[in-house]
């Protein structure tokens, strides 16, 4: 009678482990990028909220110009309301430019700036915007 093979050889098992290792090495950085981008969605949401509130204040004449927009005045949220989201670490405004800083979940590229113009339009910038983590802003 012929003896049948009882299992896998050592080399076959090593090949399988190597393939799994390669797949994990590719998948983990991609997963981290997706989680950072997901957390940055909070910055995008806060930026959209600020843009709408500031545009309304400018266009209705509640403020003289974009530089006069302030947090907690004329229908614009306070810094505390922006940071109620755990992914938004800080919100500060100076001369019509709002700077939103993300939490550690957003990663190293975690600053988003929103510059308001006197006509109520907004321009976005900062590390989060240029790196592509803050998606969906125009």
XYZ file of C-alpha atoms in Angstrom:
138
model
C 0.000 0.000 0.000
C 1.050 3.493 -0.754
C 1.402 5.978 2.104
C -0.691 9.146 1.570
C 0.532 12.612 2.502
C -0.689 13.545 5.982
C -0.344 17.358 5.864
C 1.490 20.356 4.464
C 5.214 20.553 4.114
C 7.228 23.155 5.948
C 7.962 25.095 2.767
C 4.256 25.304 1.887
C 3.460 26.706 5.329
C 6.306 29.238 5.045
C 4.982 30.417 1.682
C 1.498 30.945 3.142
C 2.921 32.907 6.100
C 4.993 35.055 3.737
C 1.950 35.851 1.595
C -0.084 36.823 4.658
C 2.777 39.022 5.858
C 2.966 40.847 2.530
C -0.794 41.420 2.484
C -0.712 42.767 6.052
C 2.185 45.108 5.236
C 0.138 46.630 2.406
C -3.219 46.686 4.210
C -2.218 48.336 7.513
C -1.007 51.679 6.101
C -4.065 51.870 3.857
C -6.324 51.204 6.846
C -4.599 53.932 8.877
C -5.104 56.382 6.025
C -8.805 55.559 5.861
C -9.259 56.010 9.612
C -7.449 59.377 9.531
C -9.566 60.505 6.600
C -12.693 59.413 8.453
C -11.701 61.353 11.550
C -10.901 64.397 9.370
C -14.532 64.317 8.275
C -15.302 66.082 11.562
C -13.062 68.975 10.509
C -14.836 69.114 7.143
C -18.227 69.190 8.838
C -17.116 71.962 11.209
C -15.668 73.941 8.287
C -18.925 73.706 6.343
C -20.911 74.810 9.386
C -18.626 77.812 9.914
C -18.743 78.743 6.223
C -22.542 78.755 6.190
C -22.821 80.708 9.441
C -20.151 83.255 8.487
C -21.567 83.710 4.970
C -24.998 84.346 6.435
C -23.601 86.926 8.873
C -21.708 88.695 6.065
C -24.517 88.657 3.504
C -27.217 89.813 5.938
C -25.046 92.706 7.088
C -24.652 91.479 10.676
C -20.897 92.047 10.291
C -19.191 94.772 8.251
C -16.709 92.452 6.512
C -15.140 89.001 6.743
C -12.471 90.175 9.182
C -15.208 91.079 11.665
C -16.564 87.516 11.890
C -16.061 86.202 15.418
C -16.777 82.930 17.160
C -19.854 83.098 19.365
C -21.302 86.236 17.719
C -23.817 86.940 14.956
C -24.987 83.338 14.649
C -21.505 81.782 14.471
C -20.809 78.898 16.842
C -18.473 79.262 19.788
C -15.123 77.481 19.966
C -16.601 75.172 22.612
C -19.370 74.125 20.212
C -16.808 73.315 17.510
C -14.680 71.273 19.922
C -17.673 69.295 21.197
C -16.695 66.777 18.515
C -13.843 64.608 19.873
C -12.007 64.812 16.534
C -11.799 68.637 16.657
C -9.162 69.612 19.234
C -9.253 73.404 18.845
C -10.975 76.217 16.961
C -9.591 79.749 16.741
C -10.330 82.737 14.523
C -8.233 85.750 13.593
C -9.106 88.343 10.927
C -11.747 86.143 9.298
C -9.534 83.048 9.152
C -10.770 80.087 11.194
C -8.185 77.471 12.102
C -9.516 74.059 13.087
C -7.027 71.673 14.650
C -7.817 67.978 14.630
C -7.217 65.463 17.376
C -4.486 62.829 17.324
C -6.860 60.530 15.392
C -6.620 62.867 12.402
C -2.838 62.407 12.354
C 0.130 64.671 11.793
C -1.585 66.625 8.996
C -4.370 67.948 11.144
C -4.844 71.709 10.570
C -7.622 73.087 8.374
C -7.997 76.817 7.695
C -11.066 78.551 6.312
C -10.520 82.074 4.978
C -13.702 84.062 4.482
C -13.973 86.745 1.800
C -16.126 89.870 2.019
C -18.587 88.404 -0.490
C -19.221 85.374 1.754
C -17.132 82.864 -0.173
C -14.561 80.669 1.528
C -11.084 79.443 0.663
C -9.699 76.335 2.345
C -6.110 75.539 3.232
C -3.902 73.939 5.844
C -2.180 70.595 6.115
C -5.385 68.570 6.251
C -6.677 70.120 3.015
C -3.447 69.885 1.012
C -2.700 66.304 2.132
C -6.128 65.126 0.978
C -7.353 63.971 4.396
C -10.071 66.642 4.416
C -12.060 65.545 1.397
C -15.161 67.111 -0.060
C -14.236 70.783 0.317
C -14.174 73.045 -2.728
